[in-house]
PDB file of C-alpha atoms and ligand atoms in Angstrom:
ATOM      1  CA  MET Z1287       1.450  -3.782 -16.736  1.00 86.00           C
ATOM      2  CA  VAL Z1288       0.869  -2.307 -13.185  1.00 98.00           C
ATOM      3  CA  ARG Z1289       1.527  -4.459 -10.367  1.00 98.00           C
ATOM      4  CA  LEU Z1290      -1.054  -5.686  -8.098  1.00 99.00           C
ATOM      5  CA  SER Z1291      -0.186  -5.917  -4.592  1.00 99.00           C
ATOM      6  CA  VAL Z1292      -2.864  -7.198  -2.412  1.00 99.00           C
ATOM      7  CA  ASN Z1293      -3.378  -5.976   1.225  1.00 99.00           C
ATOM      8  CA  VAL Z1294      -4.497  -8.782   3.450  1.00 99.00           C
ATOM      9  CA  ASN Z1295      -5.216  -6.676   6.471  1.00 98.00           C
ATOM     10  CA  LYS Z1296      -8.753  -7.770   6.332  1.00 98.00           C
ATOM     11  CA  ILE Z1297      -8.087 -11.551   6.319  1.00 98.00           C
ATOM     12  CA  ALA Z1298      -6.453 -10.992   9.607  1.00 98.00           C
ATOM     13  CA  THR Z1299      -9.240  -8.803  10.929  1.00 98.00           C
ATOM     14  CA  LEU Z1300     -11.467 -11.912  10.255  1.00 98.00           C
ATOM     15  CA  ARG Z1301      -9.266 -14.186  11.693  1.00 98.00           C
ATOM     16  CA  ASN Z1302      -8.507 -12.242  14.820  1.00 98.00           C
ATOM     17  CA  ALA Z1303     -12.324 -12.019  15.373  1.00 98.00           C
ATOM     18  CA  ARG Z1304     -12.462 -15.554  16.980  1.00 96.00           C
ATOM     19  CA  GLY Z1305      -9.226 -15.730  18.474  1.00 95.00           C
ATOM     20  CA  GLY Z1306      -8.217 -18.765  16.170  1.00 97.00           C
ATOM     21  CA  ASN Z1307      -6.569 -19.322  13.051  1.00 98.00           C
ATOM     22  CA  MET Z1308      -9.652 -19.353  10.590  1.00 98.00           C
ATOM     23  CA  PRO Z1309      -9.214 -17.844   7.781  1.00 98.00           C
ATOM     24  CA  ASP Z1310      -5.434 -19.205   7.793  1.00 98.00           C
ATOM     25  CA  LEU Z1311      -3.617 -16.036   6.539  1.00 98.00           C
ATOM     26  CA  LEU Z1312      -0.623 -17.948   5.229  1.00 98.00           C
ATOM     27  CA  LYS Z1313      -3.048 -20.233   3.061  1.00 98.00           C
ATOM     28  CA  VAL Z1314      -4.793 -17.394   1.701  1.00 99.00           C
ATOM     29  CA  VAL Z1315      -1.293 -15.501   0.759  1.00 99.00           C
ATOM     30  CA  ARG Z1316      -0.099 -18.720  -0.911  1.00 98.00           C
ATOM     31  CA  ASP Z1317      -3.566 -18.884  -2.875  1.00 98.00           C
ATOM     32  CA  ILE Z1318      -3.383 -15.136  -3.577  1.00 99.00           C
ATOM     33  CA  GLU Z1319      -0.066 -15.521  -5.499  1.00 99.00           C
ATOM     34  CA  ALA Z1320      -1.253 -18.787  -7.217  1.00 98.00           C
ATOM     35  CA  PHE Z1321      -4.420 -17.032  -8.401  1.00 98.00           C
ATOM     36  CA  GLY Z1322      -1.969 -14.197  -9.900  1.00 98.00           C
ATOM     37  CA  GLY Z1323      -1.548 -11.681  -7.193  1.00 98.00           C
ATOM     38  CA  GLU Z1324       1.795  -9.869  -7.949  1.00 98.00           C
ATOM     39  CA  GLY Z1325       2.586  -8.810  -4.193  1.00 99.00           C
ATOM     40  CA  ILE Z1326       1.400  -8.966  -0.734  1.00 99.00           C
ATOM     41  CA  THR Z1327       0.900  -5.933   1.268  1.00 99.00           C
ATOM     42  CA  ILE Z1328       0.257  -5.705   5.285  1.00 98.00           C
ATOM     43  CA  HIS Z1329       0.046  -2.870   7.599  1.00 98.00           C
ATOM     44  CA  PRO Z1330       0.714  -4.047  10.995  1.00 98.00           C
ATOM     45  CA  ARG Z1331      -0.762  -1.225  13.276  1.00 97.00           C
ATOM     46  CA  PRO Z1332       0.520  -0.572  16.714  1.00 95.00           C
ATOM     47  CA  ASP Z1333      -2.466  -2.216  18.343  1.00 96.00           C
ATOM     48  CA  GLN Z1334      -1.964  -5.200  16.055  1.00 96.00           C
ATOM     49  CA  ARG Z1335      -5.724  -5.115  15.548  1.00 97.00           C
ATOM     50  CA  HIS Z1336      -5.500  -7.306  12.503  1.00 98.00           C
ATOM     51  CA  ILE Z1337      -2.090  -7.936  10.990  1.00 98.00           C
ATOM     52  CA  ARG Z1338       0.330  -9.106  14.074  1.00 98.00           C
ATOM     53  CA  TYR Z1339       4.009  -8.504  14.021  1.00 98.00           C
ATOM     54  CA  GLN Z1340       4.484 -12.208  13.878  1.00 98.00           C
ATOM     55  CA  ASP Z1341       2.592 -12.439  11.031  1.00 98.00           C
ATOM     56  CA  ALA Z1342       5.004 -10.309   9.074  1.00 98.00           C
ATOM     57  CA  ARG Z1343       7.903 -12.719  10.101  1.00 98.00           C
ATOM     58  CA  ASP Z1344       6.001 -15.796   8.930  1.00 98.00           C
ATOM     59  CA  LEU Z1345       4.994 -14.076   5.625  1.00 98.00           C
ATOM     60  CA  LYS Z1346       8.478 -13.195   4.833  1.00 98.00           C
ATOM     61  CA  LYS Z1347       9.052 -17.091   4.786  1.00 98.00           C
ATOM     62  CA  ILE Z1348       6.359 -17.857   2.440  1.00 98.00           C
ATOM     63  CA  VAL Z1349       5.680 -14.983  -0.010  1.00 98.00           C
ATOM     64  CA  ARG Z1350       7.391 -15.502  -3.431  1.00 98.00           C
ATOM     65  CA  THR Z1351       6.266 -12.395  -5.310  1.00 98.00           C
ATOM     66  CA  GLU Z1352       6.811  -9.232  -3.280  1.00 98.00           C
ATOM     67  CA  LEU Z1353       6.229  -8.317   0.104  1.00 99.00           C
ATOM     68  CA  ASN Z1354       5.293  -4.923   0.948  1.00 99.00           C
ATOM     69  CA  ILE Z1355       5.201  -3.693   4.714  1.00 99.00           C
ATOM     70  CA  GLU Z1356       3.131  -0.502   5.457  1.00 98.00           C
ATOM     71  CA  GLY Z1357       3.366   1.508   8.603  1.00 98.00           C
ATOM     72  CA  ASN Z1358       4.391   4.544  10.749  1.00 98.00           C
ATOM     73  CA  PRO Z1359       8.064   4.249  11.442  1.00 98.00           C
ATOM     74  CA  ILE Z1360       7.707   4.168  15.281  1.00 98.00           C
ATOM     75  CA  PRO Z1361      10.751   2.223  17.017  1.00 98.00           C
ATOM     76  CA  GLU Z1362       9.334  -1.039  17.137  1.00 98.00           C
ATOM     77  CA  PHE Z1363       7.993  -0.951  13.581  1.00 98.00           C
ATOM     78  CA  LEU Z1364      11.301  -0.085  12.179  1.00 98.00           C
ATOM     79  CA  ASP Z1365      12.879  -2.953  14.430  1.00 98.00           C
ATOM     80  CA  LEU Z1366      10.332  -5.247  12.577  1.00 98.00           C
ATOM     81  CA  VAL Z1367      11.082  -4.102   9.131  1.00 98.00           C
ATOM     82  CA  LEU Z1368      14.789  -4.259   9.675  1.00 98.00           C
ATOM     83  CA  GLN Z1369      14.606  -7.838  11.183  1.00 98.00           C
ATOM     84  CA  VAL Z1370      12.035  -8.958   8.190  1.00 98.00           C
ATOM     85  CA  ARG Z1371      13.672  -7.241   5.226  1.00 98.00           C
ATOM     86  CA  PRO Z1372      10.837  -6.958   3.007  1.00 99.00           C
ATOM     87  CA  ASP Z1373      10.991  -6.035  -0.580  1.00 99.00           C
ATOM     88  CA  GLN Z1374       9.705  -2.761   0.158  1.00 99.00           C
ATOM     89  CA  VAL Z1375       8.350  -0.746   3.212  1.00 99.00           C
ATOM     90  CA  THR Z1376       5.914   2.135   2.836  1.00 98.00           C
ATOM     91  CA  LEU Z1377       6.126   4.614   5.629  1.00 98.00           C
ATOM     92  CA  VAL Z1378       2.626   6.026   6.640  1.00 98.00           C
ATOM     93  CA  PRO Z1379       2.074   8.878   9.219  1.00 98.00           C
ATOM     94  CA  ASP Z1380      -0.630   7.217  10.695  1.00 93.00           C
ATOM     95  CA  ALA Z1381      -1.622   7.883  14.384  1.00 92.00           C
ATOM     96  CA  PRO Z1382      -2.104   5.113  16.471  1.00 89.00           C
ATOM     97  CA  ASP Z1383      -5.808   5.267  16.920  1.00 91.00           C
ATOM     98  CA  ALA Z1384      -6.401   5.988  13.473  1.00 92.00           C
ATOM     99  CA  ILE Z1385      -9.279   3.718  12.111  1.00 92.00           C
ATOM    100  CA  THR Z1386      -7.420   3.652   8.685  1.00 93.00           C
ATOM    101  CA  SER Z1387      -4.677   5.727   7.077  1.00 92.00           C
ATOM    102  CA  ASN Z1388      -6.079   9.158   6.632  1.00 93.00           C
ATOM    103  CA  ALA Z1389      -3.173  11.555   5.322  1.00 94.00           C
ATOM    104  CA  GLY Z1390       0.010  11.639   3.663  1.00 98.00           C
ATOM    105  CA  TRP Z1391       3.299  12.533   4.804  1.00 98.00           C
ATOM    106  CA  ASP Z1392       4.516  16.456   5.460  1.00 98.00           C
ATOM    107  CA  THR Z1393       7.566  15.515   3.524  1.00 98.00           C
ATOM    108  CA  ILE Z1394       9.172  19.178   4.132  1.00 98.00           C
ATOM    109  CA  ALA Z1395       8.101  19.422   8.087  1.00 98.00           C
ATOM    110  CA  HIS Z1396       9.554  15.726   8.420  1.00 98.00           C
ATOM    111  CA  ARG Z1397      12.413  15.561   6.003  1.00 98.00           C
ATOM    112  CA  ASP Z1398      15.254  14.939   8.298  1.00 98.00           C
ATOM    113  CA  PHE Z1399      13.574  12.127  10.177  1.00 98.00           C
ATOM    114  CA  LEU Z1400      12.231  10.522   6.713  1.00 98.00           C
ATOM    115  CA  ARG Z1401      15.645  10.562   5.482  1.00 98.00           C
ATOM    116  CA  GLU Z1402      16.994   8.864   8.627  1.00 98.00           C
ATOM    117  CA  VAL Z1403      14.470   6.284   8.568  1.00 98.00           C
ATOM    118  CA  ILE Z1404      14.823   5.824   4.790  1.00 98.00           C
ATOM    119  CA  GLY Z1405      18.649   5.585   5.210  1.00 98.00           C
ATOM    120  CA  LYS Z1406      18.310   2.688   7.433  1.00 98.00           C
ATOM    121  CA  CYS Z1407      15.905   0.660   5.200  1.00 98.00           C
ATOM    122  CA  ARG Z1408      17.769   1.241   2.087  1.00 98.00           C
ATOM    123  CA  LYS Z1409      21.111   0.342   3.730  1.00 98.00           C
ATOM    124  CA  ALA Z1410      19.274  -2.913   4.685  1.00 98.00           C
ATOM    125  CA  GLY Z1411      18.358  -3.576   0.852  1.00 98.00           C
ATOM    126  CA  ILE Z1412      14.806  -2.631   1.241  1.00 99.00           C
ATOM    127  CA  ARG Z1413      12.903  -0.645  -1.296  1.00 98.00           C
ATOM    128  CA  THR Z1414      11.209   2.524   0.276  1.00 99.00           C
ATOM    129  CA  SER Z1415       7.919   4.150  -0.549  1.00 99.00           C
ATOM    130  CA  ILE Z1416       6.251   7.031   1.497  1.00 98.00           C
ATOM    131  CA  PHE Z1417       2.659   7.724   1.527  1.00 98.00           C
ATOM    132  CA  VAL Z1418       1.837  11.116   0.077  1.00 98.00           C
ATOM    133  CA  ASP Z1419      -1.120  13.185  -0.883  1.00 98.00           C
ATOM    134  CA  PRO Z1420      -1.137  14.216  -4.702  1.00 98.00           C
ATOM    135  CA  ASP Z1421       0.403  17.584  -3.675  1.00 98.00           C
ATOM    136  CA  PRO Z1422       3.322  18.875  -5.850  1.00 98.00           C
ATOM    137  CA  GLU Z1423       5.264  20.312  -2.914  1.00 98.00           C
ATOM    138  CA  MET Z1424       5.033  17.194  -0.948  1.00 98.00           C
ATOM    139  CA  ILE Z1425       6.327  14.993  -4.021  1.00 98.00           C
ATOM    140  CA  ARG Z1426       8.984  17.518  -4.484  1.00 98.00           C
ATOM    141  CA  GLY Z1427       9.754  16.998  -0.835  1.00 98.00           C
ATOM    142  CA  ALA Z1428       9.768  13.355  -0.985  1.00 98.00           C
ATOM    143  CA  ALA Z1429      12.618  13.573  -3.538  1.00 98.00           C
ATOM    144  CA  GLU Z1430      14.692  15.193  -0.878  1.00 98.00           C
ATOM    145  CA  THR Z1431      14.221  12.411   1.587  1.00 98.00           C
ATOM    146  CA  GLY Z1432      16.011   9.931  -0.695  1.00 98.00           C
ATOM    147  CA  THR Z1433      12.899   7.587  -1.195  1.00 98.00           C
ATOM    148  CA  ASP Z1434      12.851   5.250  -4.037  1.00 99.00           C
ATOM    149  CA  ARG Z1435       9.014   5.869  -4.600  1.00 99.00           C
ATOM    150  CA  VAL Z1436       5.963   7.469  -3.407  1.00 98.00           C
ATOM    151  CA  GLU Z1437       2.893   5.955  -2.751  1.00 98.00           C
ATOM    152  CA  LEU Z1438      -0.143   8.452  -3.638  1.00 98.00           C
ATOM    153  CA  TYR Z1439      -2.993   8.528  -1.124  1.00 98.00           C
ATOM    154  CA  THR Z1440      -6.031   7.749  -3.370  1.00 98.00           C
ATOM    155  CA  GLU Z1441      -8.940   8.309  -0.911  1.00 98.00           C
ATOM    156  CA  ALA Z1442      -9.814  11.597  -2.336  1.00 98.00           C
ATOM    157  CA  TYR Z1443      -9.793  10.164  -5.934  1.00 98.00           C
ATOM    158  CA  ALA Z1444     -12.115   7.350  -4.822  1.00 98.00           C
ATOM    159  CA  ARG Z1445     -14.424   9.819  -2.915  1.00 98.00           C
ATOM    160  CA  GLU Z1446     -14.738  11.941  -5.948  1.00 98.00           C
ATOM    161  CA  TYR Z1447     -14.700   9.393  -8.655  1.00 98.00           C
ATOM    162  CA  PRO Z1448     -18.312   8.627  -8.935  1.00 98.00           C
ATOM    163  CA  THR Z1449     -19.614  12.216  -9.443  1.00 98.00           C
ATOM    164  CA  ASP Z1450     -16.406  13.858 -11.290  1.00 98.00           C
ATOM    165  CA  PRO Z1451     -13.933  11.217 -12.734  1.00 98.00           C
ATOM    166  CA  GLU Z1452     -11.933  13.839 -14.337  1.00 98.00           C
ATOM    167  CA  GLY Z1453     -12.160  16.215 -11.368  1.00 98.00           C
ATOM    168  CA  ALA Z1454     -11.054  13.265  -9.249  1.00 98.00           C
ATOM    169  CA  VAL Z1455      -7.984  12.203 -11.351  1.00 98.00           C
ATOM    170  CA  LYS Z1456      -6.358  15.361 -12.440  1.00 98.00           C
ATOM    171  CA  ALA Z1457      -4.420  16.196  -9.122  1.00 98.00           C
ATOM    172  CA  TYR Z1458      -2.808  12.757  -9.327  1.00 99.00           C
ATOM    173  CA  ARG Z1459      -1.939  12.951 -13.080  1.00 98.00           C
ATOM    174  CA  THR Z1460      -0.110  16.022 -12.208  1.00 98.00           C
ATOM    175  CA  ALA Z1461       1.544  14.485  -9.104  1.00 98.00           C
ATOM    176  CA  ALA Z1462       2.793  11.437 -11.103  1.00 99.00           C
ATOM    177  CA  ASN Z1463       4.359  13.819 -13.712  1.00 98.00           C
ATOM    178  CA  ILE Z1464       6.108  15.642 -11.072  1.00 98.00           C
ATOM    179  CA  ALA Z1465       7.308  12.482  -9.434  1.00 98.00           C
ATOM    180  CA  HIS Z1466       8.547  11.385 -12.818  1.00 98.00           C
ATOM    181  CA  GLU Z1467      10.213  14.377 -13.539  1.00 98.00           C
ATOM    182  CA  VAL Z1468      12.174  14.213  -9.915  1.00 98.00           C
ATOM    183  CA  GLY Z1469      13.107  10.729 -10.316  1.00 98.00           C
ATOM    184  CA  LEU Z1470      10.696   8.799  -8.003  1.00 99.00           C
ATOM    185  CA  GLY Z1471       8.997   5.498  -8.903  1.00 99.00           C
ATOM    186  CA  LEU Z1472       5.210   5.842  -8.164  1.00 99.00           C
ATOM    187  CA  ASN Z1473       2.585   3.611  -6.177  1.00 99.00           C
ATOM    188  CA  ALA Z1474      -1.001   4.191  -5.354  1.00 99.00           C
ATOM    189  CA  GLY Z1475      -3.252   2.974  -2.978  1.00 98.00           C
ATOM    190  CA  HIS Z1476      -6.253   3.570  -0.446  1.00 98.00           C
ATOM    191  CA  ASP Z1477      -9.812   2.873  -1.460  1.00 98.00           C
ATOM    192  CA  LEU Z1478      -9.272   1.708  -4.899  1.00 98.00           C
ATOM    193  CA  SER Z1479     -11.570  -0.773  -6.191  1.00 99.00           C
ATOM    194  CA  LEU Z1480     -13.303  -2.603  -9.463  1.00 99.00           C
ATOM    195  CA  GLU Z1481     -15.259   0.433 -10.045  1.00 98.00           C
ATOM    196  CA  ASN Z1482     -12.547   2.970  -9.999  1.00 98.00           C
ATOM    197  CA  ILE Z1483      -9.209   1.099 -10.732  1.00 99.00           C
ATOM    198  CA  ALA Z1484      -9.377   1.169 -14.564  1.00 98.00           C
ATOM    199  CA  TYR Z1485      -9.931   5.026 -14.918  1.00 98.00           C
ATOM    200  CA  PHE Z1486      -7.247   5.897 -12.485  1.00 99.00           C
ATOM    201  CA  LYS Z1487      -4.718   3.311 -14.283  1.00 98.00           C
ATOM    202  CA  ASN Z1488      -5.646   4.752 -17.795  1.00 98.00           C
ATOM    203  CA  GLN Z1489      -5.376   8.322 -16.860  1.00 98.00           C
ATOM    204  CA  VAL Z1490      -2.219   8.227 -14.267  1.00 98.00           C
ATOM    205  CA  PRO Z1491       1.126   7.858 -16.059  1.00 98.00           C
ATOM    206  CA  HIS Z1492       4.299   6.233 -14.803  1.00 98.00           C
ATOM    207  CA  LEU Z1493       2.336   4.033 -12.138  1.00 98.00           C
ATOM    208  CA  GLN Z1494       4.044   0.817 -11.139  1.00 98.00           C
ATOM    209  CA  GLU Z1495       2.072  -0.686  -8.300  1.00 98.00           C
ATOM    210  CA  VAL Z1496      -1.205  -0.319  -6.589  1.00 99.00           C
ATOM    211  CA  SER Z1497      -2.102  -2.034  -3.265  1.00 98.00           C
ATOM    212  CA  ILE Z1498      -5.694  -2.877  -2.666  1.00 99.00           C
ATOM    213  CA  GLY Z1499      -7.131  -4.472   0.217  1.00 98.00           C
ATOM    214  CA  HIS Z1500     -10.561  -3.229   1.622  1.00 98.00           C
ATOM    215  CA  ALA Z1501     -12.358  -3.244  -1.346  1.00 98.00           C
ATOM    216  CA  LEU Z1502     -10.882  -6.445  -2.995  1.00 99.00           C
ATOM    217  CA  ILE Z1503     -11.588  -8.502  -0.105  1.00 98.00           C
ATOM    218  CA  CYS Z1504     -15.386  -7.109   0.033  1.00 98.00           C
ATOM    219  CA  GLU Z1505     -15.850  -7.858  -3.645  1.00 98.00           C
ATOM    220  CA  SER Z1506     -14.504 -11.292  -3.128  1.00 98.00           C
ATOM    221  CA  LEU Z1507     -17.169 -12.180  -0.724  1.00 98.00           C
ATOM    222  CA  TYR Z1508     -19.572 -11.782  -3.814  1.00 98.00           C
ATOM    223  CA  LEU Z1509     -17.348 -12.906  -6.945  1.00 98.00           C
ATOM    224  CA  GLY Z1510     -14.590 -14.978  -5.322  1.00 98.00           C
ATOM    225  CA  LEU Z1511     -11.012 -14.337  -4.513  1.00 98.00           C
ATOM    226  CA  GLU Z1512      -9.462 -15.847  -7.845  1.00 98.00           C
ATOM    227  CA  ASN Z1513     -12.167 -14.280 -10.078  1.00 98.00           C
ATOM    228  CA  VAL Z1514     -11.623 -10.616  -8.420  1.00 99.00           C
ATOM    229  CA  ILE Z1515      -7.855 -10.632  -8.552  1.00 99.00           C
ATOM    230  CA  ASN Z1516      -7.969 -11.524 -12.125  1.00 98.00           C
ATOM    231  CA  MET Z1517     -10.696  -8.841 -12.812  1.00 98.00           C
ATOM    232  CA  TYR Z1518      -8.190  -6.431 -11.118  1.00 98.00           C
ATOM    233  CA  LYS Z1519      -5.476  -7.739 -13.402  1.00 98.00           C
ATOM    234  CA  ASN Z1520      -7.469  -7.369 -16.483  1.00 98.00           C
ATOM    235  CA  LYS Z1521      -8.299  -3.810 -15.738  1.00 98.00           C
ATOM    236  CA  LEU Z1522      -4.521  -3.043 -14.956  1.00 98.00           C
ATOM    237  CA  ARG Z1523      -3.331  -4.311 -18.189  1.00 95.00           C
TER     238      ARG Z1523
HETATM  239  C1  DXP N 866      -1.788   3.035   3.796  1.00 58.01           C
HETATM  240  C2  DXP N 866      -2.925   2.760   3.217  1.00 58.01           C
HETATM  241  O1  DXP N 866      -3.767   3.142   2.665  1.00 58.01           O
HETATM  242  C3  DXP N 866      -3.427   1.142   3.953  1.00 58.01           C
HETATM  243  O2  DXP N 866      -2.607   0.409   4.583  1.00 58.01           O
HETATM  244  C4  DXP N 866      -4.750   1.132   4.559  1.00 58.01           C
HETATM  245  O3  DXP N 866      -4.399   1.866   5.559  1.00 58.01           O
HETATM  246  C5  DXP N 866      -5.212  -0.176   5.086  1.00 58.01           C
HETATM  247  O4  DXP N 866      -5.297   0.065   6.272  1.00 58.01           O
HETATM  248  P1  DXP N 866      -6.417  -0.813   7.320  1.00 58.01           P
HETATM  249  O5  DXP N 866      -6.569  -2.049   6.477  1.00 58.01           O
HETATM  250  O6  DXP N 866      -6.120  -1.003   8.711  1.00 58.01           O
HETATM  251  O7  DXP N 866      -7.514   0.266   7.209  1.00 58.01           O
HETATM  252  N1  LIG N 867      -1.519   1.225   0.469  1.00 58.01           N
HETATM  253  C1  LIG N 867      -2.890   0.752   0.206  1.00 58.01           C
HETATM  254  C2  LIG N 867      -3.241  -0.487   0.899  1.00 58.01           C
HETATM  255  O1  LIG N 867      -2.388  -1.316   0.922  1.00 58.01           O
HETATM  256  C3  LIG N 867      -4.839  -1.036   0.718  1.00 58.01           C
HETATM  257  O2  LIG N 867      -5.715   0.066   1.083  1.00 58.01           O
HETATM  258  P1  LIG N 867      -7.119  -0.324   0.986  1.00 58.01           P
HETATM  259  O3  LIG N 867      -7.273  -0.906  -0.419  1.00 58.01           O
HETATM  260  O4  LIG N 867      -7.604  -1.363   2.016  1.00 58.01           O
HETATM  261  O5  LIG N 867      -7.786   0.956   1.191  1.00 58.01           O
END
């Protein structure tokens, strides 16, 4: 079964909107795990617009499933990750002012930098993943960095799925097979939803984990968090 890691950035967005602690992020995370969530993903951005660095420290103490911290490995991010030691770190090449993640790594141009960062994380006992487009050369380049896994950036799939499901997924199927051939574990995420997740899961081999946040939280406004988590898990079986 493909593991569901729930990205809780948008819980922190709502919390920060009033400057208080409602919704209580730690309570929501405990409930997500009680409802069947199999991991918690956070993406502390440099401006800490939603997830704050302190949230990462606090969540490390309470997460019982797996904690995945995503972000651009700027020095303060890497320091946080090496301090917190999550189960997994996912390296994302976001610009500081990016409204959301919008590209995968150029694993060839940044091979030496990624090797250095990944080496430090793996030495600290943290499983590593790097955010990549479904580009065969980028997947092969990722294998040269020493990373444990890659995370396929699924925005293009989600955008094209409604009009051309097979056209949307074929690059990801190819990328997944190449990742498997070169010995990489496989995650996926960004803009996945109740509408598009089952087709992706059924068409993309070797998938170990999906991290889903924005759509899941929005769907939960109508259908309820516990119900939505179990709807995703049923589609991921
Ligand atoms: C790497 C990735 O796709 C997610 O972390 C996504 O960027 C969520 O970030 P926001 O919640 O800030 O959009
Ligand atoms: N890595 C993807 C993630 O954590 C959540 O992305 P999204 O579902 O908020 O687009």
